[in-house]
């Protein structure tokens, strides 16, 4: 994937993430895609080998997969990856 295409995916995902009309599932998918794009761009920038690129994309997708946000308490639930969730203050 070229840098331009990855940047385009990232910009599109970020634009969609700002939509208030999206369902929670759509926000999770967009967040995961945006995180994966950031991981890919970062790995490409650092000239990582294919194994590290895969890890960077997976880590980015995991970090971007915000699954719930409590507006009142400003707490967010993040997917851990093993089917559980961790609640922390939103970033």
GROMACS .gro file of N, CA, C and O in nm:
model
  364
    1UNK      N    1   0.085  -0.117   0.000
    1UNK     CA    2   0.000   0.000   0.000
    1UNK      C    3   0.090   0.123   0.000
    1UNK      O    4   0.181   0.134   0.078
    2UNK      N    5   0.061   0.217  -0.086
    2UNK     CA    6   0.143   0.337  -0.092
    2UNK      C    7   0.106   0.433   0.019
    2UNK      O    8  -0.002   0.424   0.079
    3UNK      N    9   0.196   0.527   0.044
    3UNK     CA   10   0.171   0.625   0.150
    3UNK      C   11   0.047   0.708   0.119
    3UNK      O   12  -0.030   0.740   0.209
    4UNK      N   13   0.029   0.743  -0.008
    4UNK     CA   14  -0.086   0.824  -0.046
    4UNK      C   15  -0.218   0.754  -0.020
    4UNK      O   16  -0.313   0.814   0.030
    5UNK      N   17  -0.223   0.626  -0.054
    5UNK     CA   18  -0.346   0.548  -0.032
    5UNK      C   19  -0.373   0.532   0.117
    5UNK      O   20  -0.486   0.547   0.163
    6UNK      N   21  -0.269   0.504   0.193
    6UNK     CA   22  -0.285   0.490   0.338
    6UNK      C   23  -0.331   0.622   0.400
    6UNK      O   24  -0.418   0.623   0.488
    7UNK      N   25  -0.275   0.732   0.354
    7UNK     CA   26  -0.317   0.862   0.405
    7UNK      C   27  -0.462   0.891   0.368
    7UNK      O   28  -0.538   0.946   0.449
    8UNK      N   29  -0.502   0.851   0.248
    8UNK     CA   30  -0.641   0.870   0.206
    8UNK      C   31  -0.738   0.790   0.291
    8UNK      O   32  -0.845   0.839   0.329
    9UNK      N   33  -0.701   0.666   0.321
    9UNK     CA   34  -0.784   0.583   0.408
    9UNK      C   35  -0.795   0.647   0.546
    9UNK      O   36  -0.903   0.652   0.605
   10UNK      N   37  -0.685   0.697   0.598
   10UNK     CA   38  -0.684   0.759   0.730
   10UNK      C   39  -0.773   0.883   0.731
   10UNK      O   40  -0.854   0.901   0.822
   11UNK      N   41  -0.761   0.969   0.631
   11UNK     CA   42  -0.841   1.091   0.625
   11UNK      C   43  -0.990   1.057   0.615
   11UNK      O   44  -1.074   1.117   0.683
   12UNK      N   45  -1.023   0.959   0.531
   12UNK     CA   46  -1.162   0.919   0.517
   12UNK      C   47  -1.218   0.863   0.647
   12UNK      O   48  -1.328   0.897   0.689
   13UNK      N   49  -1.140   0.779   0.713
   13UNK     CA   50  -1.185   0.721   0.839
   13UNK      C   51  -1.204   0.828   0.946
   13UNK      O   52  -1.301   0.823   1.022
   14UNK      N   53  -1.113   0.924   0.950
   14UNK     CA   54  -1.125   1.031   1.049
   14UNK      C   55  -1.248   1.117   1.021
   14UNK      O   56  -1.317   1.159   1.113
   15UNK      N   57  -1.275   1.143   0.893
   15UNK     CA   58  -1.393   1.222   0.858
   15UNK      C   59  -1.521   1.149   0.896
   15UNK      O   60  -1.615   1.209   0.949
   16UNK      N   61  -1.525   1.019   0.869
   16UNK     CA   62  -1.644   0.941   0.905
   16UNK      C   63  -1.661   0.929   1.055
   16UNK      O   64  -1.772   0.921   1.105
   17UNK      N   65  -1.551   0.926   1.128
   17UNK     CA   66  -1.558   0.912   1.274
   17UNK      C   67  -1.627   1.031   1.338
   17UNK      O   68  -1.682   1.021   1.447
   18UNK      N   69  -1.626   1.145   1.272
   18UNK     CA   70  -1.689   1.264   1.326
   18UNK      C   71  -1.839   1.270   1.306
   18UNK      O   72  -1.906   1.358   1.357
   19UNK      N   73  -1.895   1.177   1.230
   19UNK     CA   74  -2.038   1.177   1.202
   19UNK      C   75  -2.117   1.133   1.326
   19UNK      O   76  -2.090   1.029   1.383
   20UNK      N   77  -2.215   1.213   1.364
   20UNK     CA   78  -2.298   1.180   1.478
   20UNK      C   79  -2.405   1.078   1.443
   20UNK      O   80  -2.468   1.021   1.532
   21UNK      N   81  -2.430   1.054   1.315
   21UNK     CA   82  -2.537   0.965   1.272
   21UNK      C   83  -2.495   0.819   1.271
   21UNK      O   84  -2.573   0.733   1.238
   22UNK      N   85  -2.370   0.789   1.302
   22UNK     CA   86  -2.320   0.653   1.295
   22UNK      C   87  -2.363   0.572   1.417
   22UNK      O   88  -2.374   0.625   1.527
   23UNK      N   89  -2.384   0.441   1.396
   23UNK     CA   90  -2.413   0.353   1.508
   23UNK      C   91  -2.283   0.323   1.583
   23UNK      O   92  -2.174   0.351   1.533
   24UNK      N   93  -2.295   0.263   1.699
   24UNK     CA   94  -2.176   0.230   1.778
   24UNK      C   95  -2.088   0.130   1.704
   24UNK      O   96  -1.966   0.139   1.706
   25UNK      N   97  -2.150   0.034   1.635
   25UNK     CA   98  -2.072  -0.064   1.558
   25UNK      C   99  -1.995   0.004   1.446
   25UNK      O  100  -1.877  -0.027   1.424
   26UNK      N  101  -2.059   0.097   1.377
   26UNK     CA  102  -1.990   0.170   1.270
   26UNK      C  103  -1.873   0.251   1.326
   26UNK      O  104  -1.766   0.257   1.265
   27UNK      N  105  -1.892   0.313   1.442
   27UNK     CA  106  -1.782   0.389   1.504
   27UNK      C  107  -1.666   0.297   1.541
   27UNK      O  108  -1.550   0.333   1.526
   28UNK      N  109  -1.697   0.178   1.589
   28UNK     CA  110  -1.593   0.082   1.625
   28UNK      C  111  -1.514   0.041   1.502
   28UNK      O  112  -1.391   0.037   1.505
   29UNK      N  113  -1.584   0.011   1.393
   29UNK     CA  114  -1.518  -0.029   1.269
   29UNK      C  115  -1.432   0.084   1.215
   29UNK      O  116  -1.316   0.063   1.178
   30UNK      N  117  -1.486   0.204   1.212
   30UNK     CA  118  -1.410   0.319   1.162
   30UNK      C  119  -1.288   0.345   1.251
   30UNK      O  120  -1.178   0.371   1.201
   31UNK      N  121  -1.306   0.334   1.381
   31UNK     CA  122  -1.193   0.353   1.473
   31UNK      C  123  -1.085   0.249   1.451
   31UNK      O  124  -0.966   0.280   1.450
   32UNK      N  125  -1.125   0.125   1.432
   32UNK     CA  126  -1.029   0.019   1.406
   32UNK      C  127  -0.955   0.041   1.274
   32UNK      O  128  -0.833   0.022   1.266
   33UNK      N  129  -1.029   0.083   1.171
   33UNK     CA  130  -0.965   0.110   1.042
   33UNK      C  131  -0.869   0.229   1.051
   33UNK      O  132  -0.760   0.226   0.994
   34UNK      N  133  -0.911   0.332   1.122
   34UNK     CA  134  -0.823   0.449   1.138
   34UNK      C  135  -0.697   0.411   1.215
   34UNK      O  136  -0.586   0.451   1.178
   35UNK      N  137  -0.712   0.333   1.320
   35UNK     CA  138  -0.596   0.288   1.397
   35UNK      C  139  -0.503   0.202   1.313
   35UNK      O  140  -0.380   0.215   1.319
   36UNK      N  141  -0.562   0.113   1.232
   36UNK     CA  142  -0.481   0.029   1.144
   36UNK      C  143  -0.406   0.113   1.041
   36UNK      O  144  -0.289   0.088   1.012
   37UNK      N  145  -0.473   0.216   0.988
   37UNK     CA  146  -0.408   0.304   0.891
   37UNK      C  147  -0.291   0.379   0.954
   37UNK      O  148  -0.184   0.393   0.894
   38UNK      N  149  -0.311   0.427   1.076
   38UNK     CA  150  -0.202   0.496   1.146
   38UNK      C  151  -0.085   0.401   1.170
   38UNK      O  152   0.031   0.438   1.151
   39UNK      N  153  -0.115   0.278   1.210
   39UNK     CA  154  -0.010   0.179   1.230
   39UNK      C  155   0.066   0.150   1.101
   39UNK      O  156   0.189   0.139   1.100
   40UNK      N  157  -0.008   0.141   0.989
   40UNK     CA  158   0.056   0.116   0.860
   40UNK      C  159   0.144   0.231   0.816
   40UNK      O  160   0.257   0.211   0.773
   41UNK      N  161   0.093   0.352   0.829
   41UNK     CA  162   0.171   0.470   0.791
   41UNK      C  163   0.296   0.481   0.878
   41UNK      O  164   0.405   0.510   0.828
   42UNK      N  165   0.281   0.456   1.007
   42UNK     CA  166   0.396   0.463   1.098
   42UNK      C  167   0.500   0.358   1.064
   42UNK      O  168   0.620   0.387   1.058
   43UNK      N  169   0.456   0.235   1.040
   43UNK     CA  170   0.550   0.128   1.004
   43UNK      C  171   0.620   0.159   0.872
   43UNK      O  172   0.740   0.136   0.858
   44UNK      N  173   0.544   0.214   0.777
   44UNK     CA  174   0.604   0.250   0.648
   44UNK      C  175   0.706   0.362   0.665
   44UNK      O  176   0.815   0.358   0.607
   45UNK      N  177   0.673   0.460   0.747
   45UNK     CA  178   0.764   0.572   0.772
   45UNK      C  179   0.894   0.524   0.838
   45UNK      O  180   1.002   0.573   0.805
   46UNK      N  181   0.881   0.428   0.928
   46UNK     CA  182   0.999   0.376   0.998
   46UNK      C  183   1.069   0.265   0.921
   46UNK      O  184   1.167   0.208   0.969
   47UNK      N  185   1.019   0.234   0.802
   47UNK     CA  186   1.075   0.130   0.715
   47UNK      C  187   1.086  -0.004   0.788
   47UNK      O  188   1.188  -0.073   0.785
   48UNK      N  189   0.977  -0.042   0.854
   48UNK     CA  190   0.973  -0.167   0.929
   48UNK      C  191   0.964  -0.286   0.833
   48UNK      O  192   0.913  -0.274   0.722
   49UNK      N  193   1.017  -0.399   0.877
   49UNK     CA  194   1.005  -0.520   0.794
   49UNK      C  195   0.860  -0.569   0.800
   49UNK      O  196   0.780  -0.521   0.880
   50UNK      N  197   0.822  -0.664   0.715
   50UNK     CA  198   0.681  -0.707   0.708
   50UNK      C  199   0.623  -0.757   0.842
   50UNK      O  200   0.506  -0.732   0.871
   51UNK      N  201   0.702  -0.826   0.921
   51UNK     CA  202   0.651  -0.875   1.050
   51UNK      C  203   0.615  -0.760   1.144
   51UNK      O  204   0.512  -0.762   1.209
   52UNK      N  205   0.702  -0.659   1.151
   52UNK     CA  206   0.673  -0.545   1.238
   52UNK      C  207   0.560  -0.461   1.181
   52UNK      O  208   0.483  -0.400   1.257
   53UNK      N  209   0.546  -0.458   1.050
   53UNK     CA  210   0.434  -0.385   0.990
   53UNK      C  211   0.302  -0.448   1.030
   53UNK      O  212   0.207  -0.378   1.066
   54UNK      N  213   0.296  -0.580   1.027
   54UNK     CA  214   0.173  -0.650   1.068
   54UNK      C  215   0.141  -0.619   1.214
   54UNK      O  216   0.026  -0.590   1.249
   55UNK      N  217   0.243  -0.624   1.299
   55UNK     CA  218   0.220  -0.593   1.441
   55UNK      C  219   0.175  -0.449   1.461
   55UNK      O  220   0.088  -0.422   1.545
   56UNK      N  221   0.233  -0.356   1.387
   56UNK     CA  222   0.195  -0.216   1.399
   56UNK      C  223   0.050  -0.194   1.356
   56UNK      O  224  -0.025  -0.120   1.421
   57UNK      N  225   0.009  -0.260   1.248
   57UNK     CA  226  -0.129  -0.247   1.201
   57UNK      C  227  -0.226  -0.307   1.303
   57UNK      O  228  -0.330  -0.248   1.335
   58UNK      N  229  -0.191  -0.423   1.357
   58UNK     CA  230  -0.278  -0.487   1.457
   58UNK      C  231  -0.288  -0.403   1.584
   58UNK      O  232  -0.397  -0.386   1.640
   59UNK      N  233  -0.176  -0.348   1.628
   59UNK     CA  234  -0.177  -0.265   1.749
   59UNK      C  235  -0.259  -0.138   1.724
   59UNK      O  236  -0.336  -0.095   1.812
   60UNK      N  237  -0.243  -0.080   1.608
   60UNK     CA  238  -0.320   0.040   1.575
   60UNK      C  239  -0.469   0.013   1.570
   60UNK      O  240  -0.550   0.093   1.619
   61UNK      N  241  -0.505  -0.099   1.511
   61UNK     CA  242  -0.647  -0.135   1.504
   61UNK      C  243  -0.706  -0.158   1.642
   61UNK      O  244  -0.817  -0.116   1.672
   62UNK      N  245  -0.629  -0.223   1.728
   62UNK     CA  246  -0.676  -0.248   1.865
   62UNK      C  247  -0.693  -0.117   1.941
   62UNK      O  248  -0.792  -0.096   2.010
   63UNK      N  249  -0.595  -0.030   1.927
   63UNK     CA  250  -0.601   0.099   1.998
   63UNK      C  251  -0.716   0.184   1.945
   63UNK      O  252  -0.777   0.261   2.021
   64UNK      N  253  -0.748   0.170   1.818
   64UNK     CA  254  -0.854   0.251   1.760
   64UNK      C  255  -0.993   0.197   1.782
   64UNK      O  256  -1.091   0.262   1.748
   65UNK      N  257  -1.004   0.078   1.837
   65UNK     CA  258  -1.135   0.014   1.851
   65UNK      C  259  -1.205   0.057   1.979
   65UNK      O  260  -1.232  -0.023   2.067
   66UNK      N  261  -1.234   0.182   1.990
   66UNK     CA  262  -1.313   0.234   2.102
   66UNK      C  263  -1.454   0.179   2.087
   66UNK      O  264  -1.518   0.199   1.985
   67UNK      N  265  -1.501   0.108   2.184
   67UNK     CA  266  -1.630   0.040   2.169
   67UNK      C  267  -1.744   0.107   2.245
   67UNK      O  268  -1.859   0.081   2.216
   68UNK      N  269  -1.716   0.190   2.341
   68UNK     CA  270  -1.825   0.256   2.414
   68UNK      C  271  -1.772   0.384   2.479
   68UNK      O  272  -1.658   0.390   2.520
   69UNK      N  273  -1.861   0.483   2.489
   69UNK     CA  274  -1.822   0.607   2.555
   69UNK      C  275  -1.940   0.656   2.639
   69UNK      O  276  -2.050   0.669   2.589
   70UNK      N  277  -1.914   0.679   2.766
   70UNK     CA  278  -2.013   0.734   2.857
   70UNK      C  279  -1.994   0.884   2.859
   70UNK      O  280  -1.897   0.935   2.917
   71UNK      N  281  -2.085   0.958   2.796
   71UNK     CA  282  -2.073   1.103   2.786
   71UNK      C  283  -2.079   1.171   2.922
   71UNK      O  284  -2.012   1.271   2.944
   72UNK      N  285  -2.158   1.116   3.013
   72UNK     CA  286  -2.176   1.180   3.144
   72UNK      C  287  -2.049   1.174   3.229
   72UNK      O  288  -2.011   1.271   3.293
   73UNK      N  289  -1.982   1.057   3.230
   73UNK     CA  290  -1.864   1.040   3.315
   73UNK      C  291  -1.733   1.052   3.237
   73UNK      O  292  -1.627   1.047   3.296
   74UNK      N  293  -1.742   1.067   3.104
   74UNK     CA  294  -1.626   1.076   3.016
   74UNK      C  295  -1.535   0.953   3.031
   74UNK      O  296  -1.414   0.962   3.034
   75UNK      N  297  -1.599   0.835   3.044
   75UNK     CA  298  -1.525   0.709   3.048
   75UNK      C  299  -1.550   0.633   2.919
   75UNK      O  300  -1.659   0.638   2.863
   76UNK      N  301  -1.448   0.562   2.873
   76UNK     CA  302  -1.457   0.485   2.750
   76UNK      C  303  -1.422   0.340   2.778
   76UNK      O  304  -1.338   0.311   2.862
   77UNK      N  305  -1.485   0.250   2.706
   77UNK     CA  306  -1.453   0.108   2.715
   77UNK      C  307  -1.375   0.071   2.589
   77UNK      O  308  -1.416   0.101   2.478
   78UNK      N  309  -1.259   0.010   2.607
   78UNK     CA  310  -1.174  -0.030   2.496
   78UNK      C  311  -1.167  -0.182   2.491
   78UNK      O  312  -1.156  -0.248   2.593
   79UNK      N  313  -1.174  -0.237   2.370
   79UNK     CA  314  -1.162  -0.382   2.353
   79UNK      C  315  -1.019  -0.424   2.383
   79UNK      O  316  -0.925  -0.364   2.334
   80UNK      N  317  -1.004  -0.527   2.465
   80UNK     CA  318  -0.872  -0.577   2.501
   80UNK      C  319  -0.820  -0.673   2.393
   80UNK      O  320  -0.702  -0.678   2.366
   81UNK      N  321  -0.910  -0.745   2.330
   81UNK     CA  322  -0.870  -0.838   2.225
   81UNK      C  323  -0.901  -0.982   2.259
   81UNK      O  324  -0.899  -1.069   2.173
   82UNK      N  325  -0.931  -1.008   2.385
   82UNK     CA  326  -0.963  -1.144   2.426
   82UNK      C  327  -1.112  -1.159   2.458
   82UNK      O  328  -1.154  -1.252   2.525
   83UNK      N  329  -1.191  -1.063   2.410
   83UNK     CA  330  -1.335  -1.067   2.435
   83UNK      C  331  -1.378  -0.986   2.556
   83UNK      O  332  -1.496  -0.977   2.585
   84UNK      N  333  -1.283  -0.926   2.626
   84UNK     CA  334  -1.315  -0.843   2.742
   84UNK      C  335  -1.290  -0.696   2.707
   84UNK      O  336  -1.234  -0.664   2.603
   85UNK      N  337  -1.333  -0.609   2.796
   85UNK     CA  338  -1.319  -0.466   2.777
   85UNK      C  339  -1.258  -0.402   2.900
   85UNK      O  340  -1.275  -0.450   3.011
   86UNK      N  341  -1.186  -0.293   2.879
   86UNK     CA  342  -1.123  -0.220   2.989
   86UNK      C  343  -1.181  -0.078   2.988
   86UNK      O  344  -1.179  -0.011   2.885
   87UNK      N  345  -1.233  -0.032   3.102
   87UNK     CA  346  -1.293   0.101   3.113
   87UNK      C  347  -1.189   0.195   3.170
   87UNK      O  348  -1.130   0.170   3.274
   88UNK      N  349  -1.168   0.306   3.098
   88UNK     CA  350  -1.070   0.408   3.139
   88UNK      C  351  -1.123   0.546   3.100
   88UNK      O  352  -1.212   0.557   3.017
   89UNK      N  353  -1.064   0.650   3.157
   89UNK     CA  354  -1.103   0.785   3.113
   89UNK      C  355  -1.073   0.801   2.964
   89UNK      O  356  -0.970   0.751   2.914
   90UNK      N  357  -1.162   0.867   2.893
   90UNK     CA  358  -1.143   0.887   2.749
   90UNK      C  359  -1.024   0.978   2.723
   90UNK      O  360  -0.997   1.071   2.799
   91UNK      N  361  -0.953   0.949   2.617
   91UNK     CA  362  -0.838   1.031   2.578
   91UNK      C  363  -0.879   1.141   2.486
   91UNK      O  364  -0.967   1.137   2.413
   0.00000   0.00000   0.00000
